[in-house]
Coordinates of C-alpha atoms and ligand atoms in Angstrom, one line a residue:
X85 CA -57.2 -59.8 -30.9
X86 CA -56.0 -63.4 -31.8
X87 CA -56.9 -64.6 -34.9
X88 CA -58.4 -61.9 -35.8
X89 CA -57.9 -60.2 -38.7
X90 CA -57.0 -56.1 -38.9
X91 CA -57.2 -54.3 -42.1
X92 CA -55.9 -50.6 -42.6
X93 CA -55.2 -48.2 -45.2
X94 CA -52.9 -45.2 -45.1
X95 CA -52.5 -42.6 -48.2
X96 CA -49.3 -41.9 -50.0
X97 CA -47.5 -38.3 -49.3
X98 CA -46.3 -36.1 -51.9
X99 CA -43.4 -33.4 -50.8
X100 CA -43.5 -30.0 -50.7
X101 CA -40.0 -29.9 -48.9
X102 CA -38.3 -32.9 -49.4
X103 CA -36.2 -35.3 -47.1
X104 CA -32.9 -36.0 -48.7
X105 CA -29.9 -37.3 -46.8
X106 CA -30.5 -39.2 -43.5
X107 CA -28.9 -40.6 -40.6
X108 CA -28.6 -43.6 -39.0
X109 CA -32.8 -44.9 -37.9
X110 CA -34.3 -42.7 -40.9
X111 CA -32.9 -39.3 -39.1
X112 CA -33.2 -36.7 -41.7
X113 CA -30.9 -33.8 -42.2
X114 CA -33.8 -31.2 -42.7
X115 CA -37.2 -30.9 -41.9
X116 CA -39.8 -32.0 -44.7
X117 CA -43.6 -30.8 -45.7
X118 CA -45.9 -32.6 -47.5
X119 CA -49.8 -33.2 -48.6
X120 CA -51.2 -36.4 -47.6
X121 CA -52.9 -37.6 -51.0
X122 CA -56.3 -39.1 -51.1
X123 CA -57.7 -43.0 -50.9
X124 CA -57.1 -43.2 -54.3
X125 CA -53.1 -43.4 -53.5
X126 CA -52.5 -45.9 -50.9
X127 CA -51.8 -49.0 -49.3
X128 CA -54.1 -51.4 -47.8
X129 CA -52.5 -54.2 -44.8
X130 CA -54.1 -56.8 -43.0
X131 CA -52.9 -58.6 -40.0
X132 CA -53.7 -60.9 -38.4
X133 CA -51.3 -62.8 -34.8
X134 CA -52.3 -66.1 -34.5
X135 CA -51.0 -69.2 -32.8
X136 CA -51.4 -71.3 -36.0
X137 CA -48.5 -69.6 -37.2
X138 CA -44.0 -70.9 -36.7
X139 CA -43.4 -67.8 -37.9
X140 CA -44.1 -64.5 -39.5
X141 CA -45.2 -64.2 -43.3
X142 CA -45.3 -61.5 -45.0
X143 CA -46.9 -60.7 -48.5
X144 CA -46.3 -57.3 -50.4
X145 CA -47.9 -57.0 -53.6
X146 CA -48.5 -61.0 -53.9
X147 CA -44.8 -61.6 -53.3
X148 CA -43.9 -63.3 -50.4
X149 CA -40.9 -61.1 -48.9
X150 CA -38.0 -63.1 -47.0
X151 CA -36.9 -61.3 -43.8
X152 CA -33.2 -62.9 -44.3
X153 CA -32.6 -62.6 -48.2
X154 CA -35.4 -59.2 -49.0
X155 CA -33.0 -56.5 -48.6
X156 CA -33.1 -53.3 -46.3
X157 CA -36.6 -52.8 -46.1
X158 CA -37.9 -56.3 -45.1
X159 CA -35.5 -56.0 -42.4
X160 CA -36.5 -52.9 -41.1
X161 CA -39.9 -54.5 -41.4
X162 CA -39.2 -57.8 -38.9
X163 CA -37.6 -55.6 -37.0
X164 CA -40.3 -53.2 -36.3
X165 CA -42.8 -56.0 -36.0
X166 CA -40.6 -57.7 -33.4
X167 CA -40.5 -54.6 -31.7
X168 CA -44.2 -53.5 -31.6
X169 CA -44.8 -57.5 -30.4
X170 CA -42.5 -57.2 -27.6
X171 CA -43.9 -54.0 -26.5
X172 CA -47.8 -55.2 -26.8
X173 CA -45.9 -59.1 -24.2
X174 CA -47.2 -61.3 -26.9
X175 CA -45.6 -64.5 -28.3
X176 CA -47.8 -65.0 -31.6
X177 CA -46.7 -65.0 -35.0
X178 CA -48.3 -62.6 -37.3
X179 CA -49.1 -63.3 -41.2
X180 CA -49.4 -59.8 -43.2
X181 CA -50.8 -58.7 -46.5
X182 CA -50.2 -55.5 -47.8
X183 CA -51.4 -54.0 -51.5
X184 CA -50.6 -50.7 -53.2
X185 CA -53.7 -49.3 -55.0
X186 CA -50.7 -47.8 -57.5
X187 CA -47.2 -49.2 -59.1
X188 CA -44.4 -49.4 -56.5
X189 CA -41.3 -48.2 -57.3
X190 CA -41.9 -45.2 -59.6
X191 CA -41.1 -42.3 -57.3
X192 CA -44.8 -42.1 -56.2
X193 CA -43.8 -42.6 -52.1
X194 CA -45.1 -46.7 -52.2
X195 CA -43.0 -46.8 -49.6
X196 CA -44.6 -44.0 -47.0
X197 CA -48.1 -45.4 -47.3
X198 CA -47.0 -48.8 -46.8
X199 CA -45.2 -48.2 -43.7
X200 CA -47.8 -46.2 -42.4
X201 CA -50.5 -48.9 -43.1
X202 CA -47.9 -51.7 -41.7
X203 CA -47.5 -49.6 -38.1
X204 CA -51.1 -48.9 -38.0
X205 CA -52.1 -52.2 -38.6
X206 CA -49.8 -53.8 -36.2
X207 CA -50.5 -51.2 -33.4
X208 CA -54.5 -52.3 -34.1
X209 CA -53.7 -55.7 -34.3
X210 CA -52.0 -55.8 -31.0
X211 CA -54.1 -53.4 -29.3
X212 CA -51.0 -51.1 -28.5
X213 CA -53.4 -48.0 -28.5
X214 CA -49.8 -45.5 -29.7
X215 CA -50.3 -42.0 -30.1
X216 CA -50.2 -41.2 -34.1
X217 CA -46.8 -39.6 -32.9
X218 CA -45.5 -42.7 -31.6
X219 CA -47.0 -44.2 -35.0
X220 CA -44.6 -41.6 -36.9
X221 CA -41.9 -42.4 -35.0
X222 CA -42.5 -45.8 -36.3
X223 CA -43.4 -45.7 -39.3
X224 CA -40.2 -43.4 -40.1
X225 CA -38.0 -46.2 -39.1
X226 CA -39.4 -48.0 -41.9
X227 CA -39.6 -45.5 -44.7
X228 CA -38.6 -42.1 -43.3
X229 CA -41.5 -40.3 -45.6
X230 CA -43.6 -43.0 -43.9
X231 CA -43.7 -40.9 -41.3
X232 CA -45.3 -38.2 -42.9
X233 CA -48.0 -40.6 -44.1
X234 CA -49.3 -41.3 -40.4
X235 CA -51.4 -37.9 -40.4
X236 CA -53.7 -36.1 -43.1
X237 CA -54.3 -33.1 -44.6
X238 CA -50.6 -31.0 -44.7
X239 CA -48.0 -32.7 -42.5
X240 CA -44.5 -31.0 -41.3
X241 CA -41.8 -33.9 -40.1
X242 CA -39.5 -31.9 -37.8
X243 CA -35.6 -33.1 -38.5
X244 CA -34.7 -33.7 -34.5
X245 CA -31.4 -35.1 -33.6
X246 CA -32.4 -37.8 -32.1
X247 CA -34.8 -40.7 -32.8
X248 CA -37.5 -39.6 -29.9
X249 CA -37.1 -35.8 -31.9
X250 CA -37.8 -37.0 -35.6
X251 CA -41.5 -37.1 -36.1
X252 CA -44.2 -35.7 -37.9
X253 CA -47.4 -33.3 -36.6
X254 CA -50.3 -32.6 -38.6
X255 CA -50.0 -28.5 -39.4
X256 CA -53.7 -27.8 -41.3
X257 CA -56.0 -31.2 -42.0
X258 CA -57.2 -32.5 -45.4
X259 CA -60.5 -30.1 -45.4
X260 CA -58.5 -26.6 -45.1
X261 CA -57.6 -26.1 -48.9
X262 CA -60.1 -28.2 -50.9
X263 CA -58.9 -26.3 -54.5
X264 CA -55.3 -27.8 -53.9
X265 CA -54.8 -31.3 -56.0
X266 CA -51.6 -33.1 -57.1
X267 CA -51.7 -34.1 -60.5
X268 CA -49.5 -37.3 -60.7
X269 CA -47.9 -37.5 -64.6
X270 CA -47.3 -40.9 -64.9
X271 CA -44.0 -40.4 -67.1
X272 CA -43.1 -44.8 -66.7
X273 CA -44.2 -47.2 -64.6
X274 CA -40.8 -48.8 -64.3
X275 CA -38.8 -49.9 -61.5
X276 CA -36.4 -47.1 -60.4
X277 CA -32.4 -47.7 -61.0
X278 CA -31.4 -46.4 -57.4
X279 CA -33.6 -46.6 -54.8
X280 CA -34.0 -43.6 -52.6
X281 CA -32.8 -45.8 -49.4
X282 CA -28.9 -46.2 -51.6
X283 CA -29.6 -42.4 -52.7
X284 CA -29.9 -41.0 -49.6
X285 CA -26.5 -42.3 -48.4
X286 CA -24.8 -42.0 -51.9
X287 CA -25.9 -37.8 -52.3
X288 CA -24.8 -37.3 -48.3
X289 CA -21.3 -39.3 -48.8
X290 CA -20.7 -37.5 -52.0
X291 CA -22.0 -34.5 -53.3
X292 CA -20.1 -31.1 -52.7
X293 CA -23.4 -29.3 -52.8
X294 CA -25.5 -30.9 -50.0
X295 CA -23.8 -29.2 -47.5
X296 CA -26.1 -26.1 -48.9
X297 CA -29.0 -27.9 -49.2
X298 CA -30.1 -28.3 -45.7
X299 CA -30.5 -25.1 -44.4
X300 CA -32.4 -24.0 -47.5
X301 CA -34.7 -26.8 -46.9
X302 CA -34.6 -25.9 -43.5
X303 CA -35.8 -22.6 -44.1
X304 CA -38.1 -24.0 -47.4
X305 CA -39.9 -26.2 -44.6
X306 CA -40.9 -23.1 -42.1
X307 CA -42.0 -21.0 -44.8
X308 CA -43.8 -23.7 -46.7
X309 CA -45.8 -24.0 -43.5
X310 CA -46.3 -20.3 -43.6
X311 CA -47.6 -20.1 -47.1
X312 CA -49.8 -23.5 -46.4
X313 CA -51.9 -22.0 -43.6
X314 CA -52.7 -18.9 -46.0
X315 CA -53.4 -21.2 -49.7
X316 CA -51.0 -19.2 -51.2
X317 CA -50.4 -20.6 -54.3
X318 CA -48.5 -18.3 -56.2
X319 CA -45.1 -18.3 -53.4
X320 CA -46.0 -22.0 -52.4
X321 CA -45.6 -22.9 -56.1
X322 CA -41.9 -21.2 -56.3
X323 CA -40.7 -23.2 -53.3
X324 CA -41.8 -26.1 -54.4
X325 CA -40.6 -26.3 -57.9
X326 CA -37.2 -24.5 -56.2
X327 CA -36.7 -27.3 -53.8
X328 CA -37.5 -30.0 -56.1
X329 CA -34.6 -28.6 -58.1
X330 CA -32.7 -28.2 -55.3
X331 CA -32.6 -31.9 -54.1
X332 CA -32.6 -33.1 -58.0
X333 CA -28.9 -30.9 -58.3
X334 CA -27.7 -32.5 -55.1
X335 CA -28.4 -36.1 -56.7
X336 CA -26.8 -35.3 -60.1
X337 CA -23.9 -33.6 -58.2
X338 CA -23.5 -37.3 -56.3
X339 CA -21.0 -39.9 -57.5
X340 CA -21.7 -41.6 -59.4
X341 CA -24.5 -39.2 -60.3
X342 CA -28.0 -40.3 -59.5
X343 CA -30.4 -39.3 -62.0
X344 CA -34.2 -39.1 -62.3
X345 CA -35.7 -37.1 -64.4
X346 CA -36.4 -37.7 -68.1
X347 CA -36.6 -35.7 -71.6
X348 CA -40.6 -36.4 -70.9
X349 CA -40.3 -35.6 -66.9
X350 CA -38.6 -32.1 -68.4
X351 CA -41.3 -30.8 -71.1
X352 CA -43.9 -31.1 -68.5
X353 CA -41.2 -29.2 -66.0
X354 CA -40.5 -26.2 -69.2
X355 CA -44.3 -26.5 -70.2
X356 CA -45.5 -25.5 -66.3
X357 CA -42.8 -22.4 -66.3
X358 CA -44.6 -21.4 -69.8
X359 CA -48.1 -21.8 -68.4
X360 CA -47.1 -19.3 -65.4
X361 CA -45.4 -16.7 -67.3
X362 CA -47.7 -16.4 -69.7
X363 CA -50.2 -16.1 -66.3
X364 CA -48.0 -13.5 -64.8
X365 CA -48.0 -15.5 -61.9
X366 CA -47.7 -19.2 -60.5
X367 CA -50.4 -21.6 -61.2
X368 CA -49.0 -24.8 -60.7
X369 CA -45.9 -26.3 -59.3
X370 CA -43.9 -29.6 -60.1
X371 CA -42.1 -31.8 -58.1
X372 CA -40.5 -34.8 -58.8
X373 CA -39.2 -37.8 -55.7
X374 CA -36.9 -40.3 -56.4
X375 CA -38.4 -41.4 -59.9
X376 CA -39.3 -39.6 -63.1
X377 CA -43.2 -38.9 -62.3
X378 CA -44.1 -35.4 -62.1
X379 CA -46.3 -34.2 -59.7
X380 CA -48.0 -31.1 -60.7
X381 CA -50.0 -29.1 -57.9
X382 CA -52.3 -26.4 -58.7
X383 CA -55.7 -25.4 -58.3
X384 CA -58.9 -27.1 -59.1
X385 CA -60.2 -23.8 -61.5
X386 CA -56.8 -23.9 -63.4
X387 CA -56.6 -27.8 -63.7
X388 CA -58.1 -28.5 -67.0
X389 CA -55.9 -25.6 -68.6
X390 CA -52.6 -26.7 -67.2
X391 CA -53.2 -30.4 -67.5
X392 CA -54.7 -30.1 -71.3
X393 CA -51.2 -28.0 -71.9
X394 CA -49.1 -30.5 -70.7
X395 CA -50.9 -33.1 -72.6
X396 CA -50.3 -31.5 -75.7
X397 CA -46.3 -30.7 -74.8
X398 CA -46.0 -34.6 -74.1
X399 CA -48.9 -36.7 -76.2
X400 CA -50.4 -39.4 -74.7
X401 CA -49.9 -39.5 -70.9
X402 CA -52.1 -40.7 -68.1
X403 CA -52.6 -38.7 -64.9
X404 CA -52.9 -39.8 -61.4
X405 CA -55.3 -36.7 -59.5
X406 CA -55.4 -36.9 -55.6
X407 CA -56.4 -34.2 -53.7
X408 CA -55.5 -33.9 -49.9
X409 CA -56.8 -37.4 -48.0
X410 CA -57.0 -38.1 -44.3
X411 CA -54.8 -40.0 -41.7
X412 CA -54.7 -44.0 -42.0
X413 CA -58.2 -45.8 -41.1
X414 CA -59.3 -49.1 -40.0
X415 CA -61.7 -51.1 -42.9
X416 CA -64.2 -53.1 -42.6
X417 CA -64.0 -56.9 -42.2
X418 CA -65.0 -57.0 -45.9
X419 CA -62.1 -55.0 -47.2
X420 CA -59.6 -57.6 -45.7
X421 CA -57.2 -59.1 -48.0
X422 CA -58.2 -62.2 -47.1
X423 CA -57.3 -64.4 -50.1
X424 CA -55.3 -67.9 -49.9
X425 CA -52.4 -66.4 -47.3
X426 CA -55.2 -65.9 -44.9
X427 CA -56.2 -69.5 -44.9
X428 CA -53.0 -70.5 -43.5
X429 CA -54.4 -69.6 -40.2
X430 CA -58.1 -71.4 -40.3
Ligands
LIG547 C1 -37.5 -38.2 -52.7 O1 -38.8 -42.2 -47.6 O2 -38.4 -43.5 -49.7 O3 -39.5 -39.1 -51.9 O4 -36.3 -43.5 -45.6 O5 -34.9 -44.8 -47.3 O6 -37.3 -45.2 -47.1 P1 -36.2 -44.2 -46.9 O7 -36.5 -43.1 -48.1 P2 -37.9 -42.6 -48.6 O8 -37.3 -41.2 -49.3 C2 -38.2 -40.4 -50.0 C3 -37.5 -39.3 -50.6 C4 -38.3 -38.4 -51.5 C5 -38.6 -37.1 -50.9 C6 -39.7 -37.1 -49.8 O9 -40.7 -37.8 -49.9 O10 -39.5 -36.3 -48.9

């Protein structure tokens, strides 16, 4: 285990039912569903605890993040690290490298694969041997979508009260509904204004609305599980696109409002509701996080259709397309970021 190095990977999440609104530890309000997108949308860490080092480094993206003067997040991170440490009795620093095979910060859930890479990782590195619901729990404290992130295939985060209640379970895995794909619309690749972390707390402290939003969502998460286990697309579609619309009115009704989705974000939102009333029934879905990326779901057979529509509603625009991926993985010696960082320890 010292000195060695442990790489893992761990997909990003896209929500069916979203988590809006927590508590204190990443506690939601309501209970969320989501896919677990494929390899192509993830985060890759390596760790590695080794005597060699006076103290614990961290690396996101090529930056080196500060525990002290990084914000919320590289907090949270320390902290959690600290914790796992304690828990595995060891004393050894731990240097950590972590790369996002996509653009942080554009609504496309960086954060969920990233924490569920980082708990993996550490819980491999230190030879902790936690249950993947232990991992959740974990990983939630992190990023609360993080959570989600710790299994694959479709994923259901019960809300609990309290921290030991708040995890996630795997409710059908990635092979069950092979048509299914989320089309990602990359609408910018710039960094968000408010992050969801500040969102969270500004929508719950603020908005009149969200009082109603949580037991729709409620109710939205066991019915999306419903509709998941029979891959039906057509009620599956409404409930997304309605609880997308749902959370995005609770952000705009916070105060100062918070808002996310651009003239661009909405063509592709009115060109989907075209597409399925001219079907007679519901193709495709968006949904939108915290950013103005739309995530269109549908069907491989109706892909090319609805995708060449929206391309023509919006011109040029690139596409991201992940279909359901598995739970994180351990790589090879040969995927390890080793770069510069790692020689620190040699
Ligand atoms: C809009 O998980 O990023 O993507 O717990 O503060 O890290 P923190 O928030 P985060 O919130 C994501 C919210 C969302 C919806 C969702 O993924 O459920």
């Amino acid at each position: 285990m010292k000195n060695e190095v442990y790489t893992a990977s761990a997909n990003a999440n896209i929500a069916f039912v979203k988590y809006w609104g927590k508590k204190s530890d990443n506690i939601p309000f309501n209970s969320s569903v989501s896919m677990t997108l494929g390899n192509n949308v993830s985060t890759i860490t390596s760790v590695v605890f080794s005597d060699k080092l006076q103290h614990d480094q961290l690396f996101i993206n090529g930056v080196p993040v500060d525990a002290s003067k990084g914000g919320e997040k590289a907090g949270l991170l320390f902290d959690v690290l600290s914790q796992m440490r304690k828990l595995a009795g060891v004393k050894e620093h731990a240097l950590i490298v972590s790369k996002n095979s996509f653009p942080a910060s554009t609504g496309l859930a960086s954060s969920a694969s990233g924490a569920a890479a980082f708990a993996y990782a550490v819980n491999s590195a230190l030879g902790l041997g936690l249950s993947s619901r232990s991992l959740s729990i974990i990983a939630r404290k992190i990023s609360g979508s993080g959570c989600r992130s710790v299994f694959g295939g479709f994923v259901l985060w019960h809300a609990g009260n309290r921290s030991e209640e708040s995890y996630a379970e795997q409710i059908k895995n990635e092979n069950h509904w092979p048509q299914l794909i989320d089309a990602i619309a990359i609408v910018t690749e710039a960094k968000k204004k408010v992050s969801s972390s500040e969102g969270h707390i500004q929508t719950i402290k603020t908005s009149k609305l969200y009082k109603h939003r949580i037991p729709f969502a409620e109710e939205n998460a066991s019915r999306a599980v419903e509709l998941i286990h029979n891959k039906d697309l057509h009620n599956l579609s409404e409930l997304i696109m309605r609880d997308s619309n749902n959370m995005h009115a609770t952000m705009l009704d916070s105060w100062p409002p918070i808002h996310y989705i651009t003239d661009s974000s909405w063509r592709i939102i009115d060109t989907i509701h075209e597409i399925n009333d001219a079907e007679g029934k519901n193709i495709a879905a968006y949904t939108l996080d915290a950013g103005p990326n739309v995530h269109i779901i549908t069907e491989k057979r109706y892909s090319k259709k609805v995708l060449n529509e929206v391309g023509n509603a919006v011109g040029d625009i690139k596409f991201i397309i992940s279909r359901a991926g598995g739970s994180p993985r351990l790589l090879p010696d040969n995927m390890a970021l080793i770069d510069e960082k790692l020689n620190i320890i040699k």
